[in-house]
Amino acid sequence: MAATETRLLLLGAVLLFEPVNGYQVRRELLSWGVEEWGRINPGSIYSGLATLTKQGHLRRDDLREGSRTVAVYTSTAEGRAEFDRLLGEALESVDITAPLAFHTALSLLPLVRRSVYADHLRARLKRHAELADAAPPSELARRMAPPHLPWMLDLWQRSAALDREWVELLLAEIDSGGLMFAGEPTDWLPPPEDPGWEMHDERQRYRDALGLDPPASPTST
Amino acid sequence: MAATETRLLLLGAVLLFEPVNGYQVRRELLSWGVEEWGRINPGSIYSGLATLTKQGHLRRDDLREGSRTVAVYTSTAEGRAEFDRLLGEALESVDITAPLAFHTALSLLPLVRRSVYADHLRARLKRHAELADAAPPSELARRMAPPHLPWMLDLWQRSAALDREWVELLLAEIDSGGLMFAGEPTDWLPPPEDPGWEMHDERQRYRDALGLDPPASPTST
DNA sequence: TCAGCAGTATTCAACCTTGAACACTACTCG
DNA sequence: CGAGTAGTGTTCAAGGTTGAATACTGCTGA
């Protein structure tokens, strides 16, 4: 669980679907295509949920479901705070060699309010500007380095430029009212293949068993 | 040591500087700026070298250096083969969310012969073409997905395009005789700050102690 | 001269990740 | 009905990673 992306993804999945069990989290993440880009495997999900529980970010209740016991997770206030912190970090920090955290944060966009998300993206652009100002490697350093290093630098600079330009496009879309964020009415419904639908009955059972209040859509600080 | 990049980097460093001890590897990697982009820490270097030794890719000799003992690593034939395999994989496989392996393979360019490296890059371009052909997500799927997913797809496509175009540029440079590869005479010398220089005496001592033949520049299959 | 600091070289316990395997339920098809 | 297959939900031992800590050497300067 060093991997920040895994924490973020797990907290996000619980916030979206709580009360939820480990297998449901797994299925939902798989349906997002996370098997391809998120490098997550069954073991990490369960151990990740256990770690987050130990740290107080999640709460685990073992419910009797007929003859067997199911571990059902809900988020705590600290968990929500941790999620907001991790998401902000993933959105604001620029690391060309590890774009996974940013991709993860993009996929969790519906969990956050529009203005909060936009502010994080603006902070990311500021960070880009700082990096561009800082340390343009001296001509001397360039000439002393082995000849393939300038090529690597060039690739990094192009990658950074792409990231910056794309974030500007996304920000423009968000500021002009595009996309759907937490706390906003939406006419979009998950497709029938999405396990989110199949989870409905179980979620209701879990809610009843835990004595939780009705729906409550996930919103953000 | 699941992380392929770490294996690649460690094998590469040993191939470049053998016979070499763990601390020298660490310093050399730090001087490449790997602290920033390669996420490597002292512990992983030593445990990585131990794992590679256990797997037969490296050989460890404990040399007496005055009153203390130093663990000195050299590569085995299997280690060289493993390096070539890992490098090829890193160069040929396209993973937009994890470019680190490709970056690592770029930094190790001087360990491989020109034609071998170019062939790997051509294979990478072929892979790009395959990915572009495969699975253009259906219009239906796009409309059913939550509205931010098309944006993620767009970012991935742009990232892939950048990678492809940049590899084409690099390949052109290589095919026209640019850069310096294994087995080619070079007038480039490492800058004085490079720990490679400071290592000279110790390498010589290690070579003598191990009864190894003179220099021998690292070449490739 | 010797305290103290920087540098060299490595280890290790705590923690995390991996993925195979387990145990169970539910369906399906002859 | 009963065997086989697919799906559900989770655990666990083996192994990897982390980074603080260790222990030593050599230099510097009061």
Coordinates of C-alpha atoms (C1' of nucleotides) in Angstrom, one line a residue:
Chain A
M1 CA 0.0 0.0 0.0
A2 CA 2.8 2.4 -0.6
A3 CA 1.2 3.0 -4.0
T4 CA -0.8 6.1 -3.6
E5 CA -2.9 5.3 -6.6
T6 CA -4.2 2.1 -5.0
R7 CA -5.2 4.0 -1.9
L8 CA -6.9 6.6 -3.9
L9 CA -8.7 4.1 -6.1
L10 CA -9.9 2.0 -3.1
L11 CA -11.1 5.0 -1.1
G12 CA -12.8 6.3 -4.2
A13 CA -14.5 3.0 -4.9
V14 CA -15.8 2.8 -1.3
L15 CA -17.0 6.4 -1.3
L16 CA -18.9 5.7 -4.5
F17 CA -20.5 2.4 -3.5
E18 CA -20.5 2.1 0.3
P19 CA -21.5 0.0 2.0
V20 CA -19.5 -2.4 -0.1
N21 CA -17.6 -5.6 0.2
G22 CA -14.2 -6.4 -1.2
Y23 CA -15.4 -8.4 -4.1
Q24 CA -17.7 -5.7 -5.3
V25 CA -14.8 -3.2 -5.2
R26 CA -12.8 -5.6 -7.3
R27 CA -15.6 -6.0 -9.9
E28 CA -16.2 -2.3 -10.1
L29 CA -12.5 -1.5 -10.6
L30 CA -12.3 -4.2 -13.2
S31 CA -15.2 -2.7 -15.0
W32 CA -13.4 0.6 -15.2
G33 CA -10.6 -1.2 -17.1
V34 CA -8.4 -0.8 -14.1
E35 CA -7.0 -4.3 -14.8
E36 CA -5.3 -2.7 -17.7
W37 CA -4.0 0.6 -16.4
G38 CA -4.2 0.5 -12.7
R39 CA -2.2 -2.6 -12.0
I40 CA -4.3 -3.8 -9.3
N41 CA -4.8 -7.4 -8.3
P42 CA -7.2 -9.2 -6.0
G43 CA -4.7 -9.5 -3.2
S44 CA -3.9 -5.8 -3.1
I45 CA -7.6 -4.9 -2.9
Y46 CA -8.2 -6.9 0.2
S47 CA -4.9 -6.0 1.9
G48 CA -5.4 -2.4 0.9
L49 CA -8.9 -2.3 2.4
A50 CA -7.4 -3.9 5.6
T51 CA -4.7 -1.3 5.8
L52 CA -7.1 1.6 5.3
T53 CA -9.3 0.2 8.0
K54 CA -6.4 -0.2 10.4
Q55 CA -5.5 3.5 9.7
G56 CA -9.0 4.6 10.5
H57 CA -9.9 5.6 7.0
L58 CA -12.5 2.9 6.5
R59 CA -14.7 0.9 8.9
R60 CA -15.3 -2.8 8.5
D61 CA -18.4 -4.6 9.7
D62 CA -18.7 -8.3 9.4
L63 CA -22.3 -9.0 8.4
R64 CA -24.0 -12.4 8.5
E65 CA -25.4 -13.1 5.1
G66 CA -27.4 -16.3 5.5
S67 CA -24.8 -18.9 6.5
R68 CA -21.7 -16.9 5.7
T69 CA -20.1 -13.7 6.9
V70 CA -19.3 -10.8 4.6
A71 CA -16.9 -8.0 5.4
V72 CA -18.6 -4.7 4.5
Y73 CA -16.7 -1.4 4.3
T74 CA -17.9 2.1 4.9
S75 CA -15.9 5.3 4.9
T76 CA -15.1 7.4 7.9
A77 CA -14.7 11.1 8.1
E78 CA -11.0 10.7 8.2
G79 CA -11.2 8.5 5.1
R80 CA -13.1 11.2 3.2
A81 CA -10.4 13.7 4.3
E82 CA -7.6 11.3 3.3
F83 CA -9.3 10.9 -0.1
D84 CA -9.5 14.6 -0.7
R85 CA -5.9 15.0 0.3
L86 CA -4.7 12.2 -2.0
L87 CA -6.8 13.4 -4.9
G88 CA -5.4 16.9 -4.5
E89 CA -1.9 15.6 -4.5
A90 CA -2.5 13.4 -7.5
L91 CA -4.0 16.3 -9.4
E92 CA -1.4 18.9 -8.5
S93 CA 1.8 17.1 -8.6
V94 CA 3.5 16.8 -12.0
D95 CA 5.5 13.6 -12.5
I96 CA 6.2 12.8 -16.1
T97 CA 7.5 9.4 -15.4
A98 CA 4.5 8.4 -13.3
P99 CA 1.3 9.7 -14.8
L100 CA -0.8 6.9 -13.2
A101 CA -1.7 9.0 -10.1
F102 CA -3.0 11.8 -12.4
H103 CA -5.0 9.3 -14.5
T104 CA -6.5 7.8 -11.4
A105 CA -7.5 11.2 -10.1
L106 CA -9.2 11.9 -13.5
S107 CA -11.2 8.7 -13.2
L108 CA -12.5 9.8 -9.8
L109 CA -13.7 13.2 -10.9
P110 CA -17.4 12.6 -10.1
L111 CA -16.6 12.4 -6.4
V112 CA -15.6 16.0 -6.1
R113 CA -17.3 19.3 -6.5
R114 CA -16.7 21.3 -9.7
S115 CA -14.9 24.3 -8.1
V116 CA -12.7 22.1 -6.0
Y117 CA -11.6 20.0 -8.9
A118 CA -11.0 23.1 -11.1
D119 CA -8.8 24.7 -8.3
H120 CA -6.7 21.6 -8.2
L121 CA -6.2 21.7 -12.0
R122 CA -5.2 25.4 -11.8
A123 CA -2.7 24.5 -9.1
R124 CA -1.3 21.9 -11.5
L125 CA -0.9 24.5 -14.2
K126 CA 0.9 26.7 -11.7
R127 CA 3.2 23.8 -10.9
H128 CA 3.9 23.4 -14.6
A129 CA 4.9 27.1 -14.9
E130 CA 7.3 26.7 -11.9
L131 CA 8.9 23.7 -13.5
A132 CA 9.3 25.4 -16.8
D133 CA 11.0 28.4 -15.1
A134 CA 13.3 26.3 -12.9
A135 CA 16.5 24.7 -14.1
P136 CA 16.8 25.0 -17.8
P137 CA 19.9 22.8 -18.0
S138 CA 22.9 24.8 -18.9
E139 CA 24.4 24.5 -22.3
L140 CA 27.6 23.3 -20.7
A141 CA 25.8 20.5 -18.8
R142 CA 24.1 19.5 -22.0
R143 CA 27.4 19.2 -23.8
M144 CA 29.1 17.2 -21.1
A145 CA 26.3 14.7 -20.8
P146 CA 26.3 11.6 -22.9
P147 CA 24.7 12.3 -26.2
H148 CA 21.4 10.4 -25.6
L149 CA 20.5 12.4 -22.4
P150 CA 19.4 15.5 -24.3
W151 CA 17.0 13.3 -26.2
M152 CA 15.5 12.1 -22.9
L153 CA 15.1 15.7 -21.7
D154 CA 13.4 16.5 -25.0
L155 CA 10.9 13.7 -24.5
W156 CA 10.2 14.9 -20.9
Q157 CA 9.7 18.4 -22.1
R158 CA 7.3 17.3 -24.8
S159 CA 5.4 15.2 -22.4
A160 CA 5.1 18.0 -19.9
A161 CA 3.9 20.3 -22.6
L162 CA 1.2 17.8 -23.7
D163 CA 0.1 17.5 -20.1
R164 CA -0.1 21.2 -19.6
E165 CA -2.0 21.8 -22.8
W166 CA -4.5 19.0 -22.2
V167 CA -5.2 20.3 -18.7
E168 CA -5.9 23.7 -20.1
L169 CA -8.5 22.2 -22.5
L170 CA -10.1 20.2 -19.6
L171 CA -10.2 23.3 -17.4
A172 CA -11.9 25.3 -20.1
E173 CA -14.5 22.5 -20.5
I174 CA -15.1 22.4 -16.7
D175 CA -15.3 26.2 -16.4
S176 CA -17.8 26.3 -19.2
G177 CA -20.1 23.9 -17.4
G178 CA -19.1 20.6 -19.1
L179 CA -18.8 17.2 -17.4
M180 CA -20.7 16.1 -14.3
F181 CA -19.4 16.6 -10.7
A182 CA -20.5 15.7 -7.2
G183 CA -23.6 17.5 -6.0
E184 CA -24.9 18.2 -9.5
P185 CA -28.1 16.8 -10.9
T186 CA -27.3 14.4 -13.8
D187 CA -29.3 12.6 -16.5
W188 CA -26.4 10.1 -17.0
L189 CA -27.1 6.6 -15.8
P190 CA -24.6 3.8 -15.6
P191 CA -24.9 1.3 -18.4
P192 CA -26.6 -2.1 -17.6
E193 CA -23.3 -3.9 -17.8
D194 CA -22.0 -1.8 -15.0
P195 CA -21.8 -3.8 -11.7
G196 CA -23.0 -0.7 -10.0
W197 CA -26.5 -1.8 -11.0
E198 CA -26.2 -5.3 -9.8
M199 CA -25.0 -4.0 -6.4
H200 CA -28.2 -2.2 -5.7
D201 CA -29.9 -5.0 -3.7
E202 CA -26.9 -5.8 -1.7
R203 CA -26.2 -2.2 -0.9
Q204 CA -29.7 -1.9 0.4
R205 CA -29.3 -5.0 2.5
Y206 CA -26.0 -3.8 3.9
R207 CA -27.5 -0.4 4.7
D208 CA -30.4 -1.9 6.5
A209 CA -28.1 -4.2 8.5
L210 CA -25.9 -1.3 9.5
G211 CA -28.8 1.0 10.3
L212 CA -27.7 3.7 7.8
D213 CA -29.8 6.5 6.5
P214 CA -31.1 6.5 2.9
P215 CA -29.1 7.1 -0.3
A216 CA -27.0 10.3 0.2
S217 CA -25.0 11.0 -2.9
P218 CA -21.2 11.4 -2.4
T219 CA -20.2 15.0 -2.1
S220 CA -17.0 16.8 -1.3
T221 CA -15.4 19.3 0.9
Chain B
M1 CA 12.0 -6.5 -7.2
A2 CA 8.8 -7.0 -9.0
A3 CA 9.6 -3.6 -10.6
T4 CA 11.1 -4.4 -13.9
E5 CA 12.7 -1.0 -14.1
T6 CA 14.8 -1.6 -11.0
R7 CA 16.1 -4.9 -12.3
L8 CA 16.9 -3.2 -15.6
L9 CA 18.7 -0.3 -14.0
L10 CA 20.7 -2.5 -11.6
L11 CA 21.7 -4.9 -14.3
G12 CA 22.6 -2.0 -16.5
A13 CA 24.7 -0.3 -13.8
V14 CA 26.6 -3.5 -13.1
L15 CA 27.3 -4.1 -16.8
L16 CA 28.6 -0.6 -17.1
F17 CA 30.8 -0.5 -14.1
E18 CA 31.6 -4.1 -13.1
P19 CA 33.3 -5.1 -10.9
V20 CA 31.3 -2.8 -8.6
N21 CA 29.9 -2.6 -5.1
G22 CA 26.5 -1.6 -3.9
Y23 CA 27.4 1.8 -2.9
Q24 CA 29.0 2.6 -6.2
V25 CA 25.9 1.5 -8.0
R26 CA 23.9 3.8 -5.7
R27 CA 26.1 6.8 -6.4
E28 CA 26.1 6.2 -10.1
L29 CA 22.3 5.9 -10.2
L30 CA 22.0 9.1 -8.1
S31 CA 24.2 10.9 -10.5
W32 CA 21.9 10.0 -13.4
G33 CA 19.2 11.8 -11.5
V34 CA 17.5 8.5 -10.9
E35 CA 16.6 9.7 -7.4
E36 CA 14.1 12.0 -9.2
W37 CA 12.6 9.8 -11.9
G38 CA 13.5 6.2 -11.1
R39 CA 12.2 6.0 -7.5
I40 CA 15.0 3.9 -6.2
N41 CA 16.1 3.9 -2.6
P42 CA 19.2 2.5 -0.9
G43 CA 17.4 -0.5 0.4
S44 CA 16.1 -1.6 -3.0
I45 CA 19.5 -1.4 -4.5
Y46 CA 21.0 -3.8 -2.0
S47 CA 18.0 -6.2 -1.9
G48 CA 17.8 -6.0 -5.7
L49 CA 21.4 -6.9 -6.1
A50 CA 20.9 -9.8 -3.7
T51 CA 17.8 -11.0 -5.6
L52 CA 19.6 -10.8 -8.9
T53 CA 22.5 -12.8 -7.4
K54 CA 20.2 -15.4 -6.0
Q55 CA 18.7 -15.8 -9.5
G56 CA 22.1 -16.3 -11.0
H57 CA 22.1 -13.0 -13.0
L58 CA 24.9 -11.5 -10.9
R59 CA 27.8 -12.9 -9.0
R60 CA 28.9 -11.6 -5.6
D61 CA 32.4 -11.8 -4.3
D62 CA 33.2 -10.6 -0.8
L63 CA 36.6 -9.0 -1.1
R64 CA 38.8 -8.1 1.9
E65 CA 39.6 -4.4 1.6
G66 CA 42.1 -3.7 4.4
S67 CA 40.2 -4.5 7.6
R68 CA 36.7 -4.6 6.1
T69 CA 34.9 -6.7 3.6
V70 CA 33.2 -5.3 0.4
A71 CA 30.6 -7.1 -1.6
V72 CA 31.6 -6.8 -5.3
Y73 CA 29.3 -7.7 -8.1
T74 CA 30.0 -8.9 -11.6
S75 CA 27.5 -9.9 -14.3
T76 CA 27.0 -13.5 -15.5
A77 CA 26.2 -14.6 -19.0
E78 CA 22.6 -15.2 -17.8
G79 CA 22.6 -11.7 -16.4
R80 CA 23.6 -10.2 -19.7
A81 CA 20.8 -12.3 -21.4
E82 CA 18.3 -11.1 -18.8
F83 CA 19.4 -7.5 -19.4
D84 CA 18.9 -7.9 -23.1
R85 CA 15.5 -9.4 -22.6
L86 CA 14.3 -6.7 -20.1
L87 CA 15.6 -4.0 -22.3
G88 CA 13.8 -5.3 -25.3
E89 CA 10.6 -5.6 -23.4
A90 CA 10.9 -2.1 -22.0
L91 CA 11.5 -0.7 -25.5
E92 CA 8.9 -2.6 -27.3
S93 CA 5.9 -2.6 -24.9
V94 CA 3.7 0.5 -25.0
D95 CA 2.1 1.4 -21.7
I96 CA 1.0 5.0 -21.5
T97 CA 0.3 4.9 -17.8
A98 CA 3.8 3.6 -17.0
P99 CA 6.4 5.2 -19.2
L100 CA 9.1 4.7 -16.6
A101 CA 10.3 1.4 -18.1
F102 CA 10.8 3.0 -21.5
H103 CA 12.6 6.0 -20.0
T104 CA 14.9 3.6 -18.2
A105 CA 15.6 1.7 -21.4
L106 CA 16.5 5.0 -23.1
S107 CA 19.0 5.8 -20.4
L108 CA 20.7 2.5 -21.0
L109 CA 21.1 3.0 -24.7
P110 CA 25.0 2.9 -24.6
L111 CA 24.9 -0.7 -23.5
V112 CA 23.4 -2.0 -26.7
R113 CA 24.5 -2.1 -30.3
R114 CA 23.0 0.3 -32.8
S115 CA 21.2 -2.1 -35.0
V116 CA 19.7 -4.0 -32.0
Y117 CA 18.4 -0.9 -30.4
A118 CA 16.9 0.4 -33.7
D119 CA 15.2 -3.0 -34.2
H120 CA 13.5 -2.7 -30.8
L121 CA 12.3 0.8 -31.6
R122 CA 10.9 -0.4 -34.9
A123 CA 9.1 -3.1 -33.0
R124 CA 7.7 -0.4 -30.7
L125 CA 6.3 1.5 -33.7
K126 CA 4.7 -1.7 -35.0
R127 CA 3.1 -2.2 -31.6
H128 CA 1.8 1.4 -31.8
A129 CA 0.2 0.6 -35.1
E130 CA -1.5 -2.5 -33.8
L131 CA -2.9 -0.6 -30.8
A132 CA -4.2 2.2 -33.1
D133 CA -5.9 -0.4 -35.3
A134 CA -7.4 -2.4 -32.4
A135 CA -10.5 -1.4 -30.5
P136 CA -11.5 2.1 -31.5
P137 CA -14.2 2.3 -28.8
S138 CA -17.7 2.2 -30.3
E139 CA -19.8 5.3 -30.4
L140 CA -22.3 3.5 -28.3
A141 CA -19.8 2.7 -25.6
R142 CA -18.6 6.3 -25.6
R143 CA -22.1 7.6 -25.1
M144 CA -22.9 5.2 -22.3
A145 CA -19.8 5.9 -20.3
P146 CA -19.7 8.6 -17.8
P147 CA -18.9 11.9 -19.5
H148 CA -15.3 12.2 -18.2
L149 CA -14.1 8.9 -19.6
P150 CA -13.9 10.2 -23.2
W151 CA -11.5 12.8 -21.9
M152 CA -9.3 10.2 -20.4
L153 CA -9.3 8.3 -23.6
D154 CA -8.4 11.5 -25.4
L155 CA -5.4 12.1 -23.1
W156 CA -4.2 8.5 -23.7
Q157 CA -4.5 8.8 -27.4
R158 CA -2.5 12.1 -27.4
S159 CA 0.1 10.5 -25.2
A160 CA 0.4 7.5 -27.5
A161 CA 0.7 9.8 -30.5
L162 CA 3.5 11.8 -28.8
D163 CA 5.4 8.6 -28.0
R164 CA 5.1 7.3 -31.5
E165 CA 6.2 10.6 -33.1
W166 CA 9.1 11.0 -30.8
V167 CA 10.3 7.4 -31.4
E168 CA 10.2 8.1 -35.1
L169 CA 12.4 11.1 -34.6
L170 CA 14.8 9.1 -32.5
L171 CA 14.9 6.3 -35.0
A172 CA 15.7 8.7 -37.8
E173 CA 18.6 10.1 -35.7
I174 CA 19.9 6.6 -35.0
D175 CA 19.6 5.4 -38.6
S176 CA 21.5 8.5 -39.8
G177 CA 24.4 7.6 -37.5
G178 CA 23.6 9.9 -34.5
L179 CA 24.3 9.0 -30.9
M180 CA 26.8 6.6 -29.5
F181 CA 26.2 2.9 -29.0
A182 CA 28.0 -0.1 -27.6
G183 CA 31.0 -1.2 -29.7
E184 CA 31.5 2.2 -31.4
P185 CA 34.5 4.4 -30.9
T186 CA 33.5 7.6 -29.1
D187 CA 35.2 10.9 -28.2
W188 CA 32.8 11.5 -25.5
L189 CA 34.1 11.3 -21.9
P190 CA 32.2 11.4 -18.7
P191 CA 32.4 14.8 -16.9
P192 CA 34.6 15.1 -13.9
E193 CA 31.7 15.1 -11.5
D194 CA 30.6 11.7 -12.7
P195 CA 31.4 9.1 -10.0
G196 CA 32.4 6.9 -12.9
W197 CA 35.8 8.6 -12.8
E198 CA 36.3 8.2 -9.1
M199 CA 35.5 4.5 -9.4
H200 CA 38.6 3.9 -11.6
D201 CA 41.0 2.9 -8.8
E202 CA 38.6 0.7 -7.0
R203 CA 37.5 -1.0 -10.2
Q204 CA 41.1 -1.8 -10.9
R205 CA 41.7 -3.2 -7.4
Y206 CA 38.5 -5.3 -7.7
R207 CA 39.6 -6.6 -11.1
D208 CA 43.0 -7.5 -9.8
A209 CA 41.6 -9.2 -6.8
L210 CA 39.1 -11.2 -8.9
G211 CA 41.8 -12.0 -11.5
L212 CA 39.8 -10.5 -14.4
D213 CA 41.1 -9.6 -17.8
P214 CA 41.7 -5.9 -18.7
P215 CA 39.0 -3.3 -19.7
A216 CA 36.6 -4.9 -22.2
S217 CA 33.9 -2.4 -23.1
P218 CA 30.4 -3.6 -22.7
T219 CA 28.8 -4.8 -25.9
S220 CA 25.6 -6.5 -26.8
T221 CA 24.1 -9.5 -28.5
Chain C
dT1 C1' 45.0 15.4 19.3
dC2 C1' 40.7 14.4 19.2
dA3 C1' 35.7 15.8 18.6
dG4 C1' 32.8 16.0 15.1
dC5 C1' 31.2 15.7 10.6
dA6 C1' 30.9 13.9 5.9
dG7 C1' 31.3 9.9 3.3
dT8 C1' 31.3 4.8 2.6
dA9 C1' 29.0 0.3 2.7
dT10 C1' 25.5 -2.4 4.3
dT11 C1' 21.8 -4.6 7.1
dC12 C1' 17.3 -5.4 9.0
dA13 C1' 12.7 -5.6 11.1
dA14 C1' 8.4 -3.8 9.8
dC15 C1' 5.4 -3.6 6.4
dC16 C1' 3.4 -4.3 1.9
dT17 C1' 2.3 -6.9 -2.4
dT18 C1' 1.5 -10.9 -5.0
dG19 C1' -1.4 -14.3 -7.0
dA20 C1' -2.5 -18.9 -6.1
dA21 C1' -5.6 -21.3 -3.6
dC22 C1' -9.5 -22.0 -0.8
dA23 C1' -14.3 -22.6 0.4
dC24 C1' -18.6 -21.9 -0.6
dT25 C1' -23.0 -21.0 -3.6
dA26 C1' -25.7 -21.2 -7.7
dC27 C1' -26.6 -22.5 -12.1
dT28 C1' -26.7 -25.7 -16.1
dC29 C1' -27.2 -29.6 -18.8
dG30 C1' -27.7 -34.5 -19.8
Chain D
dC1 C1' -30.5 -35.7 -9.7
dG2 C1' -25.7 -35.1 -9.7
dA3 C1' -21.4 -33.7 -11.8
dG4 C1' -19.4 -30.0 -13.6
dT5 C1' -18.6 -25.1 -14.4
dA6 C1' -18.9 -20.3 -13.4
dG7 C1' -19.2 -16.9 -9.9
dT8 C1' -18.6 -15.1 -5.1
dG9 C1' -15.7 -13.6 -1.3
dT10 C1' -11.5 -14.0 1.0
dT11 C1' -7.1 -15.7 3.1
dC12 C1' -2.3 -16.6 3.3
dA13 C1' 2.6 -17.8 2.9
dA14 C1' 6.3 -16.4 0.1
dG15 C1' 8.7 -12.9 -1.2
dG16 C1' 9.7 -7.9 -2.1
dT17 C1' 10.2 -2.9 -0.5
dT18 C1' 11.3 0.7 2.7
dG19 C1' 14.3 3.8 4.9
dA20 C1' 16.1 4.2 9.3
dA21 C1' 19.8 2.6 11.6
dT22 C1' 24.4 0.7 12.0
dA23 C1' 29.3 0.7 11.8
dC24 C1' 33.3 2.0 10.1
dT25 C1' 36.9 5.3 7.8
dG26 C1' 39.0 9.5 7.0
dC27 C1' 39.4 14.3 7.1
dT28 C1' 39.2 19.0 9.2
dG29 C1' 40.1 22.5 12.2
dA30 C1' 40.4 24.4 17.1

